[in-house]
mmCIF file with all atom_site columns, C-alpha atoms and ligand atoms in Angstrom:
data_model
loop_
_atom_site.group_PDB
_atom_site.id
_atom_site.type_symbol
_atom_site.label_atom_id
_atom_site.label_alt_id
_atom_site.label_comp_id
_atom_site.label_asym_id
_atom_site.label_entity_id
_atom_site.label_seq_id
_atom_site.pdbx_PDB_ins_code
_atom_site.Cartn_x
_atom_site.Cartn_y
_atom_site.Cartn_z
_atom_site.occupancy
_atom_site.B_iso_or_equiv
_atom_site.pdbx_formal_charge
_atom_site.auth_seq_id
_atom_site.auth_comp_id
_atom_site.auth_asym_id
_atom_site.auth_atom_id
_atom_site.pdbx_PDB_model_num
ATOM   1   C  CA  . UNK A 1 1   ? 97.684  106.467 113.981 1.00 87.00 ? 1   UNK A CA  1
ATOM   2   C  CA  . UNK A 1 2   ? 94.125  106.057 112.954 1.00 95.00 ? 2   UNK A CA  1
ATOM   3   C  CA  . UNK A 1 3   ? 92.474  105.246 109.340 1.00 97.00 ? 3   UNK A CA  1
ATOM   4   C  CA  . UNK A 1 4   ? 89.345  103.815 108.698 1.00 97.00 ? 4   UNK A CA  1
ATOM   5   C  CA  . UNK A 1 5   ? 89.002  100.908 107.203 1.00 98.00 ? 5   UNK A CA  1
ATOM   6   C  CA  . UNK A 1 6   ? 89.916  100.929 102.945 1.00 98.00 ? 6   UNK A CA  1
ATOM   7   C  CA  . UNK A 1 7   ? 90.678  104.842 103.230 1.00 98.00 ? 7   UNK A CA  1
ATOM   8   C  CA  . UNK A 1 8   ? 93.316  105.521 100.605 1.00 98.00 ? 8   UNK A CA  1
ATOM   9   C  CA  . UNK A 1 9   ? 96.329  107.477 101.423 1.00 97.00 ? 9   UNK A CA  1
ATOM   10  C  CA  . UNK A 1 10  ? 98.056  108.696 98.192  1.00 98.00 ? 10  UNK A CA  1
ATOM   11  C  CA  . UNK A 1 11  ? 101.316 108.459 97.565  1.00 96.00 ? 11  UNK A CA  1
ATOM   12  C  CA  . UNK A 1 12  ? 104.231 109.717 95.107  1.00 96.00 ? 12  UNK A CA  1
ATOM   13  C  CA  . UNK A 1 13  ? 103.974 108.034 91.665  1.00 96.00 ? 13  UNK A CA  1
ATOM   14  C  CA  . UNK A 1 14  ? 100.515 107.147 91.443  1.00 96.00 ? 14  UNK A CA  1
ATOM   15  C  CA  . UNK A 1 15  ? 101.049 104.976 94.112  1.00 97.00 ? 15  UNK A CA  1
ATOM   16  C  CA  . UNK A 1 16  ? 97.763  104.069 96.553  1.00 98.00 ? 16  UNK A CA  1
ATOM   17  C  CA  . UNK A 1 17  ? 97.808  102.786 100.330 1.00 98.00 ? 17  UNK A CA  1
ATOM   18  C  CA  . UNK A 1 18  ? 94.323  100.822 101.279 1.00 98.00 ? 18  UNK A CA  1
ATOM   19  C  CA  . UNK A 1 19  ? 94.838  101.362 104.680 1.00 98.00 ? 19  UNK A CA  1
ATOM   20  C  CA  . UNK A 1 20  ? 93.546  98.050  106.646 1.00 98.00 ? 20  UNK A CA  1
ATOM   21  C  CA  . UNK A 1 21  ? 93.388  97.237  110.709 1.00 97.00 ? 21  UNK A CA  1
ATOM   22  C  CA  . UNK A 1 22  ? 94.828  101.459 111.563 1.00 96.00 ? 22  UNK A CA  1
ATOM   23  C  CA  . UNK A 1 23  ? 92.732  101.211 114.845 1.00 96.00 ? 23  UNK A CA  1
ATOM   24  C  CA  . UNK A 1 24  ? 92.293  103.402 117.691 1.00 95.00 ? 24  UNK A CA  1
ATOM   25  C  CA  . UNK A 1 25  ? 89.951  103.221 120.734 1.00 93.00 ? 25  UNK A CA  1
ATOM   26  C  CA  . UNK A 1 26  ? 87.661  106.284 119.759 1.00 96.00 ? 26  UNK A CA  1
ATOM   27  C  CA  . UNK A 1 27  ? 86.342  104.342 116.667 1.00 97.00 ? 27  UNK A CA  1
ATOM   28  C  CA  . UNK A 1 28  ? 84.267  101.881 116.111 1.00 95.00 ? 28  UNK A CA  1
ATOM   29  C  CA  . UNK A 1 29  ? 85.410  98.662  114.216 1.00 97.00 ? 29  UNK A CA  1
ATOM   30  C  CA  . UNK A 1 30  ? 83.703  95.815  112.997 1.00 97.00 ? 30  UNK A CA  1
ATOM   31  C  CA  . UNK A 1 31  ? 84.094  92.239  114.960 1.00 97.00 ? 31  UNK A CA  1
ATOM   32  C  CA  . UNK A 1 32  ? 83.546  88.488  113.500 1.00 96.00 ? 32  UNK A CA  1
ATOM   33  C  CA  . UNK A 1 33  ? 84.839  85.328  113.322 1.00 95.00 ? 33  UNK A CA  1
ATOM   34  C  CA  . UNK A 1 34  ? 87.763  85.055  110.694 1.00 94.00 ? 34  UNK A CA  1
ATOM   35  C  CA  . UNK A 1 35  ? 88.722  81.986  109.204 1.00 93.00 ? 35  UNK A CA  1
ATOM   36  C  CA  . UNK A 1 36  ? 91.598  80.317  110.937 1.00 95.00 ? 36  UNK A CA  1
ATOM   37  C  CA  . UNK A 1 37  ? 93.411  79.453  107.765 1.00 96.00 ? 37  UNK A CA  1
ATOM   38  C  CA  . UNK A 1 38  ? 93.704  83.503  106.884 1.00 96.00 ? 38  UNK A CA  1
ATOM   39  C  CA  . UNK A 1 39  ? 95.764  84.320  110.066 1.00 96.00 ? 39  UNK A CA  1
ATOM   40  C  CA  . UNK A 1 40  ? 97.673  80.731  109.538 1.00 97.00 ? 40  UNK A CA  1
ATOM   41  C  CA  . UNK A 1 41  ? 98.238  82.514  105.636 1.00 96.00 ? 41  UNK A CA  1
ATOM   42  C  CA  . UNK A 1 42  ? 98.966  86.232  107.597 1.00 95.00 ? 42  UNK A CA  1
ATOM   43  C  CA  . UNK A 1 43  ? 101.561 84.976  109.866 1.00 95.00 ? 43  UNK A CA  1
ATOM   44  C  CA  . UNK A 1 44  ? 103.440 83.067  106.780 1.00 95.00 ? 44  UNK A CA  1
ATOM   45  C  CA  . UNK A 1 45  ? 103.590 86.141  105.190 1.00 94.00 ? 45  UNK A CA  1
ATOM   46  C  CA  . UNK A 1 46  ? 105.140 88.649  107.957 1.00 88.00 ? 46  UNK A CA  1
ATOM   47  C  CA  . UNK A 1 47  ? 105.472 91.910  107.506 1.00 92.00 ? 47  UNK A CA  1
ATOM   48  C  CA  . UNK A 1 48  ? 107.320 93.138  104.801 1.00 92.00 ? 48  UNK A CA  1
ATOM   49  C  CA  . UNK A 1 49  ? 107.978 97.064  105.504 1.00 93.00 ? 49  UNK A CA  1
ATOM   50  C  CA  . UNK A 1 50  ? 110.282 97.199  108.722 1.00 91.00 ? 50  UNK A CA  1
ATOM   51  C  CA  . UNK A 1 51  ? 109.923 100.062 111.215 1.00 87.00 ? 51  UNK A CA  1
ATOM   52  C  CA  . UNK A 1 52  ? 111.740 101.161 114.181 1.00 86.00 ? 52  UNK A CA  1
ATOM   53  C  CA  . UNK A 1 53  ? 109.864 101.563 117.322 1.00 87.00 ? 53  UNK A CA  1
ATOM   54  C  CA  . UNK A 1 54  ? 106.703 100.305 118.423 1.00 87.00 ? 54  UNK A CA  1
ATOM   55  C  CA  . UNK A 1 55  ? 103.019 100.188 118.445 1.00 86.00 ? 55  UNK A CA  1
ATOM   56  C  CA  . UNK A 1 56  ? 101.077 99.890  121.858 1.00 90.00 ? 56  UNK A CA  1
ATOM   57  C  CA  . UNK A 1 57  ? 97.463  98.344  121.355 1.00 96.00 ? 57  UNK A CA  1
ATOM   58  C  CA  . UNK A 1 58  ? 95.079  101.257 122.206 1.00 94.00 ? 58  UNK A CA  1
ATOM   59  C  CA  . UNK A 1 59  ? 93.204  98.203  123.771 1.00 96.00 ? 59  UNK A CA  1
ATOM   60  C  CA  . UNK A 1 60  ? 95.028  96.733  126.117 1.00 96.00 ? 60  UNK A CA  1
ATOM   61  C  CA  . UNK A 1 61  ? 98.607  98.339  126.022 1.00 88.00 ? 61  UNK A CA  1
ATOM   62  C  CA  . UNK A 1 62  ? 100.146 95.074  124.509 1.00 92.00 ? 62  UNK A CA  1
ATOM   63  C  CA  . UNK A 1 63  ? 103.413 96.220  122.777 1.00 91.00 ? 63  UNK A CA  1
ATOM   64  C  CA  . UNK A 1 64  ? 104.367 94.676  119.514 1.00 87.00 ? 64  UNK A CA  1
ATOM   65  C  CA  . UNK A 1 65  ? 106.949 96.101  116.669 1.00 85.00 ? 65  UNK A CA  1
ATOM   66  C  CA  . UNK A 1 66  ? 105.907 98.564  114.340 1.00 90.00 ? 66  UNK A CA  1
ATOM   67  C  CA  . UNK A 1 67  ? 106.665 96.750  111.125 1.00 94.00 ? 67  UNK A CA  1
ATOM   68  C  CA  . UNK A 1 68  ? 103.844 96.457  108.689 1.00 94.00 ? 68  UNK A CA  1
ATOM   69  C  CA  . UNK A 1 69  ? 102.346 94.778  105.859 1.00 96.00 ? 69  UNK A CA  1
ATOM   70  C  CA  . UNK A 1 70  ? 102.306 96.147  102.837 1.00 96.00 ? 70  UNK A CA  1
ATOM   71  C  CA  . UNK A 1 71  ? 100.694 93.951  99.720  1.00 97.00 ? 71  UNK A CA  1
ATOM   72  C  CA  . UNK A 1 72  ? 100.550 95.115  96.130  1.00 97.00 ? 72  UNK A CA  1
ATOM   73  C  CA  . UNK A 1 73  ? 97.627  94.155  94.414  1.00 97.00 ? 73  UNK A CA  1
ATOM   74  C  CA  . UNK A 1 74  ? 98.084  92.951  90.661  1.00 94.00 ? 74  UNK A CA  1
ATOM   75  C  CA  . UNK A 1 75  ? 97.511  94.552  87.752  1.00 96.00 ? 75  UNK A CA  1
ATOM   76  C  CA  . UNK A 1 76  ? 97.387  97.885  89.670  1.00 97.00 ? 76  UNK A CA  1
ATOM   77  C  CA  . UNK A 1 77  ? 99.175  100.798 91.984  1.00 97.00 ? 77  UNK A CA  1
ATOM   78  C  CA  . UNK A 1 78  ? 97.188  99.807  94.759  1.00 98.00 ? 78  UNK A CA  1
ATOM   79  C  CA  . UNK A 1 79  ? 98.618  98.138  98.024  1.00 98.00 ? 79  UNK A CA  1
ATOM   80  C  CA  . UNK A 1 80  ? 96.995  97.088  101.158 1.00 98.00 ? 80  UNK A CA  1
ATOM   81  C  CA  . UNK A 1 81  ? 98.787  98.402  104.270 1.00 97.00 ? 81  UNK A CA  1
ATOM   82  C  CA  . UNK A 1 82  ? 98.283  96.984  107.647 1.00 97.00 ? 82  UNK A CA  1
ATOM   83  C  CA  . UNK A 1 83  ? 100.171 97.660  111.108 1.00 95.00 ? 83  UNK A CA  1
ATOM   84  C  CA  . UNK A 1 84  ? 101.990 94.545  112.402 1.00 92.00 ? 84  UNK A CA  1
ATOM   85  C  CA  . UNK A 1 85  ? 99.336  94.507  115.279 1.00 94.00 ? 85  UNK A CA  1
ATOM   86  C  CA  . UNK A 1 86  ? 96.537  93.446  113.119 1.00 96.00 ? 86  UNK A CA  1
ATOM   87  C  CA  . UNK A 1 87  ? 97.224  89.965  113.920 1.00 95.00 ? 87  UNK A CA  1
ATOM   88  C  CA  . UNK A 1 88  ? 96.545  91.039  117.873 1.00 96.00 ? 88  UNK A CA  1
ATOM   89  C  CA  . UNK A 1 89  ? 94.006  92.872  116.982 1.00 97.00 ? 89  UNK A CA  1
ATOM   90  C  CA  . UNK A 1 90  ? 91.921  89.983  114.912 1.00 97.00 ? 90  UNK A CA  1
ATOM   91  C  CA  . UNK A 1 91  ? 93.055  87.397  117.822 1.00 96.00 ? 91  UNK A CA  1
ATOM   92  C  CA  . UNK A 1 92  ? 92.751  89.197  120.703 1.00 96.00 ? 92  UNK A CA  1
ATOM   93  C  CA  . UNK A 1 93  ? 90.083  91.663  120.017 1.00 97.00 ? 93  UNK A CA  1
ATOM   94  C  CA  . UNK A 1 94  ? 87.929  89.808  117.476 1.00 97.00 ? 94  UNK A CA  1
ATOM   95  C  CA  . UNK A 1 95  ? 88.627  92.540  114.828 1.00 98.00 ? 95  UNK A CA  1
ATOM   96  C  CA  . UNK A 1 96  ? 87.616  91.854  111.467 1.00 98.00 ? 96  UNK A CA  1
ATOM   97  C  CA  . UNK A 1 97  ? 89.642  93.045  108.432 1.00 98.00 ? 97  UNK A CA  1
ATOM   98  C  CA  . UNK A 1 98  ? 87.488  93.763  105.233 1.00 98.00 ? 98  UNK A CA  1
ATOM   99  C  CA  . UNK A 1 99  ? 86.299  90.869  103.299 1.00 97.00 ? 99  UNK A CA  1
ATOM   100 C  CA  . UNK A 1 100 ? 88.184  92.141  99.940  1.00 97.00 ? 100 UNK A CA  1
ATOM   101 C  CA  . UNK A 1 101 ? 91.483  92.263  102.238 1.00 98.00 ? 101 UNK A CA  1
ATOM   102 C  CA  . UNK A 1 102 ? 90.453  88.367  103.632 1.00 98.00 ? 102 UNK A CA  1
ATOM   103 C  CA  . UNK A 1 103 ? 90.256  87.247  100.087 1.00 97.00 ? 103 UNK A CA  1
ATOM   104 C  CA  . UNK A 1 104 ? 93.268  88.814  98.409  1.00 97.00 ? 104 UNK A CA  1
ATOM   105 C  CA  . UNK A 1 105 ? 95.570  86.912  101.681 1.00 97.00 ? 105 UNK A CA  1
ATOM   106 C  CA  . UNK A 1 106 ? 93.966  83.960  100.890 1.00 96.00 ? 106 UNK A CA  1
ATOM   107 C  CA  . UNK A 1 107 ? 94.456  84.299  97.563  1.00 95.00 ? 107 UNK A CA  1
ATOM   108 C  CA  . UNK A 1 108 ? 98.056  84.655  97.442  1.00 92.00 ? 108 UNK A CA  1
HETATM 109 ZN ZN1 . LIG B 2 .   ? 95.345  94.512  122.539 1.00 78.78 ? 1   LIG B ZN1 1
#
């Protein structure tokens, strides 16, 4: 499933999805270096939204759960959502998140 980068889905109750790391191969993304202590921070965290099933990396076919992340931001109704794969996807195919998503993980 694709979404670009800080599209917001809308959900029931006011509720918003940022939508962060939804990639596909027919889309461009943007790539950069990532500071080592946000994945160390990412990985601590784990996914918090459990999924059955899977995700295969439109990449390079790695398989990985479909859990995913989703992170309320205070003070509002917004949460970031990310796919479990967005770890792969930063360490294996130099994908880089949104600096607003960087800063509220290292933040927390
Ligand atoms: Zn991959």
């Amino acid at each position: 499933m694709y979404f670009k980068d800080l599209d917001i889905e809308n959900r029931a109750f006011n509720v918003q999805l940022i939508k962060i790391g939804w990639l596909d191969n027919e889309h461009v993304f943007n790539i950069g270096p990532i500071p080592k202590k946000f994945i160390d921070k990412l990985k601590k965290i784990k996914p918090n939204v459990r999924s059955f099933g899977y995700h295969k990396c439109p990449f390079c076919n790695e398989k990985q759960g479909s859990n995913r992340y989703v992170l309320k931001i205070e003070d509002t109704l917004q949460c970031y959502d990310a796919p479990d794969m967005i770890i792969h996807y930063i360490e294996d195919h130099n994908y880089l998140p949104p600096q607003e998503f960087i800063d509220h993980i290292l933040k927390l």
